[in-house]
């Protein structure tokens, strides 16, 4: 029997997918709070907004399963309304409306005013940079642009997010000041493509000028760069990174592959030689730089020779941080016309092989840190450990520094000097430096 929920109207925002989605959810929540709505993030509420991911097969499956779960709760009477937004509904809205009709309404990635209207709220244009953050209080994501103009054959992002649109520097500085006033110490700059920042507004790649403006924001102590594109990378960014202590010696630059044949088919606009030279330029300009990258294995036509080329290159380059994904055959992308000819088990074997190499590299690099001191930020306490990060580590994806909470106390949300005493593949163990 259906039992009507007796809860008052509390809106629960559920976020799936990447940091860009986290940012979008935070903006939505900020708007709702400004409209005096009660809003929570991934908690209990009788009205649910699911911010979906539609990037690759696994993410789409998770999004669909989450929608179905909340629709079941609606049928059971524990939830009153279910709304769906984000990339999945931008990409597949007609299909979703047909297959899962019991959702109250579907919205795309640029439908925030309409979503707010459905929730009984008005879109407030004056809320520049104001949002309800969901990350630990010491760091926040700062989305500097939306959309992407790159023609990568495997990627559906332009289908869901549209063309590249940079946010003006003055708006980003305002947002950074608001975050700093709320206690944020670390900004993680995100976009589909940081490298392209400013071309639409300023007719030049302007990431370096943005960094120069952000380092002046009082209270911000670390600025981290995520999701740069290798082709056309503005090398003046390296000069700012080397000169400005607030800009972390860290960059996330997804390279995807290194075989020239695969790079050409992927439409990446680069070659093995050019990519290797770029990374050499990085390490020459900023010797202490940590480079994070991601790779795709099992792309259509990837031969064993292509994979061996990639594997040897990973061994040679010794990336400080690396993730590896299996290719997902996405409709309406350029690569969808190709034959998805690498069997799933081979894709997985190749991904595992790459990550085994990276695990060993990470272990070796971590062993070199034992006995050295690092300035770390403490994100949280988990079990018997305080969990922190060095400047060379980003939240959720990189190494963590663990301090035994049964022996030592460090303050969450603050910077602290730690000495590394032991290290595994992806974890560092440390003690506070008291003098």
Tab-separated table of C-alpha atoms in Angstrom:
chain	number	residue	atom	x	y	z
A	1	UNK	CA	0.000	0.000	0.000
A	2	UNK	CA	1.252	3.481	-0.881
A	3	UNK	CA	1.926	5.569	2.211
A	4	UNK	CA	2.138	9.278	1.515
A	5	UNK	CA	5.308	10.946	2.812
A	6	UNK	CA	4.664	13.294	5.726
A	7	UNK	CA	7.999	15.128	5.438
A	8	UNK	CA	8.031	18.801	4.647
A	9	UNK	CA	9.566	19.868	1.337
A	10	UNK	CA	13.255	19.111	1.738
A	11	UNK	CA	15.197	18.910	-1.538
A	12	UNK	CA	17.888	16.238	-1.740
A	13	UNK	CA	20.451	16.793	-4.511
A	14	UNK	CA	22.231	13.596	-5.579
A	15	UNK	CA	25.418	14.061	-7.631
A	16	UNK	CA	26.921	11.485	-9.991
A	17	UNK	CA	29.990	11.785	-12.191
A	18	UNK	CA	32.850	14.258	-12.247
A	19	UNK	CA	33.910	17.389	-10.397
A	20	UNK	CA	32.102	19.525	-13.003
A	21	UNK	CA	28.849	17.914	-11.864
A	22	UNK	CA	29.745	18.540	-8.223
A	23	UNK	CA	30.190	22.212	-9.097
A	24	UNK	CA	26.843	22.334	-10.939
A	25	UNK	CA	25.065	20.732	-7.983
A	26	UNK	CA	26.628	23.289	-5.644
A	27	UNK	CA	25.384	26.148	-7.842
A	28	UNK	CA	21.890	24.610	-7.869
A	29	UNK	CA	21.959	24.265	-4.087
A	30	UNK	CA	23.130	27.853	-3.687
A	31	UNK	CA	20.213	29.060	-5.787
A	32	UNK	CA	17.767	26.971	-3.763
A	33	UNK	CA	19.137	28.260	-0.469
A	34	UNK	CA	18.863	31.854	-1.756
A	35	UNK	CA	15.191	31.049	-2.442
A	36	UNK	CA	14.872	29.946	1.204
A	37	UNK	CA	14.410	26.307	0.246
A	38	UNK	CA	15.632	23.551	2.551
A	39	UNK	CA	18.262	21.666	0.585
A	40	UNK	CA	20.660	18.817	1.431
A	41	UNK	CA	23.279	16.909	-0.521
A	42	UNK	CA	22.925	13.132	-0.709
A	43	UNK	CA	20.878	12.970	2.470
A	44	UNK	CA	17.173	12.434	3.137
A	45	UNK	CA	14.563	14.561	1.408
A	46	UNK	CA	11.103	14.050	-0.042
A	47	UNK	CA	12.020	15.877	-3.272
A	48	UNK	CA	15.015	14.446	-5.137
A	49	UNK	CA	17.124	16.015	-7.887
A	50	UNK	CA	19.543	13.573	-9.548
A	51	UNK	CA	22.446	15.259	-11.346
A	52	UNK	CA	23.496	12.550	-13.795
A	53	UNK	CA	26.598	11.599	-15.778
A	54	UNK	CA	26.341	10.406	-19.384
A	55	UNK	CA	30.003	10.147	-20.356
A	56	UNK	CA	30.758	6.422	-20.719
A	57	UNK	CA	28.884	3.139	-20.320
A	58	UNK	CA	29.623	2.565	-16.618
A	59	UNK	CA	28.631	6.112	-15.696
A	60	UNK	CA	25.420	5.910	-17.705
A	61	UNK	CA	24.530	2.619	-16.029
A	62	UNK	CA	25.082	4.111	-12.576
A	63	UNK	CA	22.909	7.102	-13.475
A	64	UNK	CA	20.051	4.942	-14.803
A	65	UNK	CA	20.194	2.673	-11.752
A	66	UNK	CA	20.067	5.691	-9.437
A	67	UNK	CA	17.032	7.079	-11.260
A	68	UNK	CA	15.279	3.699	-11.045
A	69	UNK	CA	16.084	3.462	-7.335
A	70	UNK	CA	14.461	6.807	-6.568
A	71	UNK	CA	11.484	6.076	-8.822
A	72	UNK	CA	10.918	2.915	-6.732
A	73	UNK	CA	11.058	5.041	-3.582
A	74	UNK	CA	8.509	7.378	-5.141
A	75	UNK	CA	6.224	4.420	-5.854
A	76	UNK	CA	6.674	3.257	-2.256
A	77	UNK	CA	5.744	6.699	-0.969
A	78	UNK	CA	9.016	7.560	0.763
A	79	UNK	CA	9.817	10.173	-1.908
A	80	UNK	CA	7.254	12.581	-3.367
A	81	UNK	CA	8.977	13.907	-6.487
A	82	UNK	CA	11.971	12.920	-8.620
A	83	UNK	CA	13.678	15.315	-11.039
A	84	UNK	CA	16.609	14.404	-13.289
A	85	UNK	CA	19.200	16.823	-14.665
A	86	UNK	CA	22.759	16.719	-15.987
A	87	UNK	CA	24.555	15.059	-18.854
A	88	UNK	CA	22.514	11.865	-19.177
A	89	UNK	CA	19.230	13.726	-19.530
A	90	UNK	CA	20.819	16.278	-21.857
A	91	UNK	CA	21.923	13.452	-24.123
A	92	UNK	CA	19.037	10.995	-23.834
A	93	UNK	CA	16.003	12.996	-22.674
A	94	UNK	CA	13.489	11.562	-25.217
A	95	UNK	CA	14.618	7.984	-24.506
A	96	UNK	CA	14.499	8.506	-20.746
A	97	UNK	CA	11.024	10.051	-20.864
A	98	UNK	CA	9.841	6.993	-22.767
A	99	UNK	CA	11.655	4.331	-20.704
A	100	UNK	CA	11.306	5.878	-17.215
A	101	UNK	CA	8.127	7.984	-17.408
A	102	UNK	CA	7.569	8.141	-13.641
A	103	UNK	CA	10.197	10.857	-13.255
A	104	UNK	CA	8.429	14.190	-12.713
A	105	UNK	CA	10.607	16.044	-15.228
A	106	UNK	CA	13.935	15.822	-17.069
A	107	UNK	CA	16.273	18.790	-17.559
A	108	UNK	CA	19.470	19.288	-19.557
A	109	UNK	CA	22.821	20.790	-18.588
A	110	UNK	CA	21.748	24.364	-19.401
A	111	UNK	CA	18.208	24.164	-17.969
A	112	UNK	CA	18.938	25.515	-14.480
A	113	UNK	CA	16.263	28.293	-14.574
A	114	UNK	CA	13.613	25.782	-15.662
A	115	UNK	CA	14.709	23.253	-13.046
A	116	UNK	CA	14.521	25.921	-10.354
A	117	UNK	CA	11.044	26.896	-11.547
A	118	UNK	CA	9.920	23.250	-11.215
A	119	UNK	CA	11.249	23.334	-7.651
A	120	UNK	CA	9.303	26.494	-6.866
A	121	UNK	CA	12.349	28.770	-7.007
A	122	UNK	CA	13.508	31.703	-9.116
A	123	UNK	CA	16.890	31.916	-10.855
A	124	UNK	CA	18.846	34.742	-9.217
A	125	UNK	CA	21.313	36.284	-11.680
A	126	UNK	CA	23.020	38.295	-8.966
A	127	UNK	CA	24.450	35.189	-7.253
A	128	UNK	CA	27.844	35.376	-8.995
A	129	UNK	CA	30.125	32.828	-7.409
A	130	UNK	CA	27.758	31.984	-4.561
A	131	UNK	CA	27.072	28.329	-4.037
A	132	UNK	CA	26.634	25.717	-1.327
A	133	UNK	CA	29.858	23.712	-1.343
A	134	UNK	CA	29.782	19.979	-0.662
A	135	UNK	CA	33.540	19.355	-0.447
A	136	UNK	CA	35.550	19.526	2.801
A	137	UNK	CA	35.715	23.145	3.951
A	138	UNK	CA	39.363	23.640	2.969
A	139	UNK	CA	39.040	23.105	-0.794
A	140	UNK	CA	36.564	23.830	-3.559
A	141	UNK	CA	36.285	23.373	-7.309
A	142	UNK	CA	36.313	26.482	-9.486
A	143	UNK	CA	34.842	25.877	-12.931
A	144	UNK	CA	36.478	28.390	-15.261
A	145	UNK	CA	34.753	27.355	-18.493
A	146	UNK	CA	31.951	25.197	-19.818
A	147	UNK	CA	31.808	23.063	-22.953
A	148	UNK	CA	34.504	21.982	-25.393
A	149	UNK	CA	35.525	22.767	-28.979
A	150	UNK	CA	37.910	19.821	-29.363
A	151	UNK	CA	37.066	17.205	-32.026
A	152	UNK	CA	38.210	14.088	-30.113
A	153	UNK	CA	36.658	11.081	-31.814
A	154	UNK	CA	35.743	9.137	-28.652
A	155	UNK	CA	34.226	11.938	-26.605
A	156	UNK	CA	30.557	12.849	-26.173
A	157	UNK	CA	31.177	15.924	-23.999
A	158	UNK	CA	30.425	18.470	-26.765
A	159	UNK	CA	27.078	16.698	-27.301
A	160	UNK	CA	26.171	17.251	-23.659
A	161	UNK	CA	27.952	20.468	-22.756
A	162	UNK	CA	28.099	22.402	-26.026
A	163	UNK	CA	30.808	24.739	-27.289
A	164	UNK	CA	33.552	26.169	-25.092
A	165	UNK	CA	32.462	29.192	-23.050
A	166	UNK	CA	34.944	30.889	-20.723
A	167	UNK	CA	33.861	32.646	-17.528
A	168	UNK	CA	35.282	36.199	-17.270
A	169	UNK	CA	38.295	36.660	-15.012
A	170	UNK	CA	36.531	39.227	-12.817
A	171	UNK	CA	33.651	36.814	-12.123
A	172	UNK	CA	36.074	34.037	-11.189
A	173	UNK	CA	37.981	36.364	-8.850
A	174	UNK	CA	34.674	37.323	-7.181
A	175	UNK	CA	33.835	33.643	-6.762
A	176	UNK	CA	37.298	32.910	-5.361
A	177	UNK	CA	36.937	35.738	-2.818
A	178	UNK	CA	33.563	34.369	-1.698
A	179	UNK	CA	35.043	30.907	-1.273
A	180	UNK	CA	38.028	32.259	0.653
A	181	UNK	CA	35.646	34.154	2.948
A	182	UNK	CA	33.984	30.800	3.709
A	183	UNK	CA	37.316	29.257	4.708
A	184	UNK	CA	38.399	27.674	1.433
A	185	UNK	CA	42.201	27.527	1.171
A	186	UNK	CA	42.630	25.503	-2.046
A	187	UNK	CA	41.060	26.146	-5.449
A	188	UNK	CA	40.935	23.293	-7.933
A	189	UNK	CA	40.485	24.803	-11.387
A	190	UNK	CA	38.314	22.651	-13.633
A	191	UNK	CA	36.839	22.795	-17.133
A	192	UNK	CA	36.430	20.425	-20.018
A	193	UNK	CA	39.610	22.092	-21.326
A	194	UNK	CA	41.680	24.544	-19.251
A	195	UNK	CA	44.084	25.030	-22.151
A	196	UNK	CA	41.424	26.773	-24.240
A	197	UNK	CA	40.513	29.252	-21.503
A	198	UNK	CA	40.030	32.804	-22.744
A	199	UNK	CA	40.131	32.250	-26.497
A	200	UNK	CA	36.450	33.097	-26.865
A	201	UNK	CA	36.490	36.139	-24.541
A	202	UNK	CA	39.989	37.561	-24.927
A	203	UNK	CA	41.035	36.150	-28.323
A	204	UNK	CA	44.048	34.482	-26.708
A	205	UNK	CA	44.791	31.618	-24.347
A	206	UNK	CA	44.530	33.418	-21.041
A	207	UNK	CA	45.006	30.828	-18.293
A	208	UNK	CA	48.235	32.468	-17.103
A	209	UNK	CA	46.531	35.846	-16.659
A	210	UNK	CA	43.701	34.173	-14.734
A	211	UNK	CA	46.230	32.546	-12.402
A	212	UNK	CA	47.942	35.913	-11.870
A	213	UNK	CA	44.594	37.337	-10.746
A	214	UNK	CA	43.654	34.401	-8.497
A	215	UNK	CA	46.953	34.321	-6.591
A	216	UNK	CA	46.107	37.810	-5.299
A	217	UNK	CA	43.000	36.544	-3.503
A	218	UNK	CA	43.697	36.671	0.222
A	219	UNK	CA	43.129	33.365	2.026
A	220	UNK	CA	43.720	31.158	-1.004
A	221	UNK	CA	46.992	29.270	-0.522
A	222	UNK	CA	46.902	26.545	-3.192
A	223	UNK	CA	45.635	26.693	-6.778
A	224	UNK	CA	45.585	23.393	-8.667
A	225	UNK	CA	45.121	22.791	-12.405
A	226	UNK	CA	42.897	19.998	-13.719
A	227	UNK	CA	42.047	18.856	-17.251
A	228	UNK	CA	44.474	20.631	-19.553
A	229	UNK	CA	44.648	19.613	-23.209
A	230	UNK	CA	48.104	18.911	-24.670
A	231	UNK	CA	47.621	20.554	-28.075
A	232	UNK	CA	48.266	24.287	-27.948
A	233	UNK	CA	49.190	24.297	-24.262
A	234	UNK	CA	50.077	27.898	-23.214
A	235	UNK	CA	53.631	27.609	-21.924
A	236	UNK	CA	53.409	30.932	-20.058
A	237	UNK	CA	51.402	28.975	-17.463
A	238	UNK	CA	54.637	27.207	-16.512
A	239	UNK	CA	56.304	30.551	-15.820
A	240	UNK	CA	53.497	31.490	-13.417
A	241	UNK	CA	53.650	28.054	-11.762
A	242	UNK	CA	57.373	28.405	-11.190
A	243	UNK	CA	57.141	32.000	-9.926
A	244	UNK	CA	53.993	31.885	-7.788
A	245	UNK	CA	54.128	29.650	-4.688
A	246	UNK	CA	50.324	29.520	-4.511
A	247	UNK	CA	50.114	27.707	-7.870
A	248	UNK	CA	50.745	24.045	-7.079
A	249	UNK	CA	53.494	22.318	-9.022
A	250	UNK	CA	50.851	19.982	-10.379
A	251	UNK	CA	48.950	19.516	-13.607
A	252	UNK	CA	46.295	17.058	-14.764
A	253	UNK	CA	46.704	16.607	-18.521
A	254	UNK	CA	44.762	13.667	-20.036
A	255	UNK	CA	46.897	12.311	-22.889
A	256	UNK	CA	44.699	9.268	-23.764
A	257	UNK	CA	47.299	7.394	-25.892
A	258	UNK	CA	50.723	7.736	-27.482
A	259	UNK	CA	50.716	5.536	-30.609
A	260	UNK	CA	50.709	7.911	-33.584
A	261	UNK	CA	48.134	5.801	-35.427
A	262	UNK	CA	45.743	5.848	-32.463
A	263	UNK	CA	46.305	9.547	-31.748
A	264	UNK	CA	45.440	10.322	-35.369
A	265	UNK	CA	42.275	8.236	-35.257
A	266	UNK	CA	41.363	9.837	-31.932
A	267	UNK	CA	41.745	13.262	-33.614
A	268	UNK	CA	43.958	14.528	-30.831
A	269	UNK	CA	45.986	16.872	-33.049
A	270	UNK	CA	49.339	15.696	-31.753
A	271	UNK	CA	51.988	12.959	-32.073
A	272	UNK	CA	54.165	10.910	-29.765
A	273	UNK	CA	57.140	13.163	-30.475
A	274	UNK	CA	55.197	16.388	-29.782
A	275	UNK	CA	53.629	15.001	-26.614
A	276	UNK	CA	56.959	13.761	-25.266
A	277	UNK	CA	58.556	17.138	-26.023
A	278	UNK	CA	55.744	18.938	-24.182
A	279	UNK	CA	56.259	16.807	-21.073
A	280	UNK	CA	60.012	17.406	-21.256
A	281	UNK	CA	59.269	21.145	-21.406
A	282	UNK	CA	57.062	20.786	-18.312
A	283	UNK	CA	59.744	19.042	-16.312
A	284	UNK	CA	62.475	21.368	-17.528
A	285	UNK	CA	60.530	24.511	-16.599
A	286	UNK	CA	59.231	23.168	-13.259
A	287	UNK	CA	61.506	20.304	-12.134
A	288	UNK	CA	59.359	19.570	-9.079
A	289	UNK	CA	56.144	19.255	-11.135
A	290	UNK	CA	53.762	16.371	-10.594
A	291	UNK	CA	52.086	15.290	-13.828
A	292	UNK	CA	48.795	13.407	-13.683
A	293	UNK	CA	47.429	11.842	-16.851
A	294	UNK	CA	44.730	9.444	-17.972
A	295	UNK	CA	44.897	6.897	-20.768
A	296	UNK	CA	42.390	4.933	-22.839
A	297	UNK	CA	43.094	1.347	-23.913
A	298	UNK	CA	41.067	-0.790	-26.302
A	299	UNK	CA	40.238	2.015	-28.729
A	300	UNK	CA	39.016	0.722	-32.125
A	301	UNK	CA	41.923	-0.603	-34.149
A	302	UNK	CA	44.357	-0.640	-31.222
A	303	UNK	CA	46.770	-3.433	-32.126
A	304	UNK	CA	49.066	-5.287	-29.780
A	305	UNK	CA	51.901	-3.211	-31.261
A	306	UNK	CA	50.026	0.024	-30.440
A	307	UNK	CA	49.498	-1.176	-26.900
A	308	UNK	CA	53.153	-2.174	-26.481
A	309	UNK	CA	54.151	1.302	-27.668
A	310	UNK	CA	51.907	2.806	-24.988
A	311	UNK	CA	53.156	0.425	-22.324
A	312	UNK	CA	56.849	1.147	-22.997
A	313	UNK	CA	56.155	4.873	-23.049
A	314	UNK	CA	54.463	4.713	-19.628
A	315	UNK	CA	57.499	2.857	-18.286
A	316	UNK	CA	59.817	5.495	-19.747
A	317	UNK	CA	57.878	8.621	-18.733
A	318	UNK	CA	57.322	7.551	-15.114
A	319	UNK	CA	54.259	9.685	-14.500
A	320	UNK	CA	53.769	10.656	-10.877
A	321	UNK	CA	50.017	10.019	-11.212
A	322	UNK	CA	48.144	8.004	-13.832
A	323	UNK	CA	44.704	6.506	-14.386
A	324	UNK	CA	43.678	4.107	-17.149
A	325	UNK	CA	40.232	3.491	-18.637
A	326	UNK	CA	38.868	1.013	-21.137
A	327	UNK	CA	37.349	2.452	-24.312
A	328	UNK	CA	33.576	2.969	-24.291
A	329	UNK	CA	31.837	2.943	-27.704
A	330	UNK	CA	29.606	6.028	-27.585
A	331	UNK	CA	26.871	6.706	-30.136
A	332	UNK	CA	26.979	9.988	-32.083
A	333	UNK	CA	30.732	10.311	-31.601
A	334	UNK	CA	33.121	10.227	-34.559
A	335	UNK	CA	34.600	6.900	-33.404
A	336	UNK	CA	31.192	5.242	-33.312
A	337	UNK	CA	31.509	4.628	-37.054
A	338	UNK	CA	34.573	2.479	-36.332
A	339	UNK	CA	34.425	-1.186	-35.436
A	340	UNK	CA	34.705	-1.655	-31.668
A	341	UNK	CA	37.018	-4.564	-32.386
A	342	UNK	CA	39.025	-5.004	-29.174
A	343	UNK	CA	37.282	-7.606	-26.971
A	344	UNK	CA	36.272	-6.477	-23.487
A	345	UNK	CA	38.566	-8.959	-21.752
A	346	UNK	CA	41.529	-7.676	-23.771
A	347	UNK	CA	40.625	-4.084	-22.916
A	348	UNK	CA	40.557	-4.968	-19.227
A	349	UNK	CA	43.816	-6.943	-19.416
A	350	UNK	CA	45.517	-3.959	-21.037
A	351	UNK	CA	44.164	-1.533	-18.442
A	352	UNK	CA	45.321	-3.833	-15.632
A	353	UNK	CA	48.747	-4.126	-17.219
A	354	UNK	CA	49.160	-0.349	-17.382
A	355	UNK	CA	48.039	0.071	-13.788
A	356	UNK	CA	50.445	-2.630	-12.583
A	357	UNK	CA	53.293	-0.650	-14.140
A	358	UNK	CA	51.992	2.562	-12.583
A	359	UNK	CA	51.603	0.952	-9.186
A	360	UNK	CA	55.287	-0.005	-9.200
A	361	UNK	CA	56.336	3.457	-10.382
A	362	UNK	CA	54.200	5.079	-7.681
A	363	UNK	CA	55.677	2.796	-5.013
A	364	UNK	CA	59.234	3.653	-6.087
A	365	UNK	CA	58.534	7.398	-6.145
A	366	UNK	CA	56.867	7.173	-2.738
A	367	UNK	CA	59.843	5.366	-1.227
A	368	UNK	CA	61.977	8.364	-2.161
A	369	UNK	CA	59.737	10.552	0.016
A	370	UNK	CA	60.478	8.654	3.243
A	371	UNK	CA	62.373	10.897	5.651
A	372	UNK	CA	61.368	14.067	3.802
A	373	UNK	CA	59.101	16.815	5.081
A	374	UNK	CA	56.033	18.142	3.287
A	375	UNK	CA	53.488	20.864	3.903
A	376	UNK	CA	50.140	19.088	3.854
A	377	UNK	CA	46.482	20.030	4.072
A	378	UNK	CA	44.319	17.836	6.329
A	379	UNK	CA	41.002	16.975	4.645
A	380	UNK	CA	39.275	14.694	7.146
A	381	UNK	CA	39.512	12.026	9.841
A	382	UNK	CA	38.723	8.482	8.765
A	383	UNK	CA	38.852	5.607	11.240
A	384	UNK	CA	42.100	5.861	13.196
A	385	UNK	CA	43.767	8.232	10.734
A	386	UNK	CA	43.792	11.882	9.856
A	387	UNK	CA	43.880	12.042	6.053
A	388	UNK	CA	45.796	14.774	4.263
A	389	UNK	CA	47.498	15.614	0.980
A	390	UNK	CA	50.706	17.202	-0.244
A	391	UNK	CA	50.760	19.898	-2.906
A	392	UNK	CA	51.375	17.053	-5.385
A	393	UNK	CA	48.058	15.325	-4.690
A	394	UNK	CA	44.502	16.144	-5.672
A	395	UNK	CA	41.474	14.934	-3.669
A	396	UNK	CA	39.913	11.547	-4.436
A	397	UNK	CA	42.281	10.583	-7.269
A	398	UNK	CA	45.821	10.838	-5.855
A	399	UNK	CA	47.973	9.730	-2.934
A	400	UNK	CA	46.902	10.447	0.617
A	401	UNK	CA	49.030	11.159	3.673
A	402	UNK	CA	47.893	9.251	6.763
A	403	UNK	CA	48.605	10.371	10.334
A	404	UNK	CA	47.864	7.936	13.161
A	405	UNK	CA	45.071	9.598	15.144
A	406	UNK	CA	45.650	7.312	18.136
A	407	UNK	CA	49.079	8.912	18.604
A	408	UNK	CA	48.906	12.388	17.078
A	409	UNK	CA	46.473	15.248	16.639
A	410	UNK	CA	46.313	17.515	13.610
A	411	UNK	CA	43.574	20.023	12.854
A	412	UNK	CA	41.194	19.216	10.012
A	413	UNK	CA	41.102	21.921	7.356
A	414	UNK	CA	44.519	23.336	8.260
A	415	UNK	CA	48.007	23.119	6.802
A	416	UNK	CA	50.552	21.168	8.808
A	417	UNK	CA	54.176	20.128	8.303
A	418	UNK	CA	54.580	16.357	8.219
A	419	UNK	CA	57.507	13.976	7.932
A	420	UNK	CA	56.968	10.855	5.833
A	421	UNK	CA	57.873	7.734	7.813
A	422	UNK	CA	56.602	4.963	5.519
A	423	UNK	CA	54.987	4.549	2.101
A	424	UNK	CA	52.959	2.101	0.047
A	425	UNK	CA	51.874	2.168	-3.591
A	426	UNK	CA	49.440	5.047	-3.124
A	427	UNK	CA	49.527	5.970	0.577
A	428	UNK	CA	52.088	7.865	2.601
A	429	UNK	CA	52.379	7.582	6.384
A	430	UNK	CA	53.576	10.561	8.375
A	431	UNK	CA	54.083	12.179	11.762
A	432	UNK	CA	53.676	15.877	12.618
A	433	UNK	CA	56.800	17.988	12.920
A	434	UNK	CA	56.615	19.696	16.280
A	435	UNK	CA	59.641	21.946	16.114
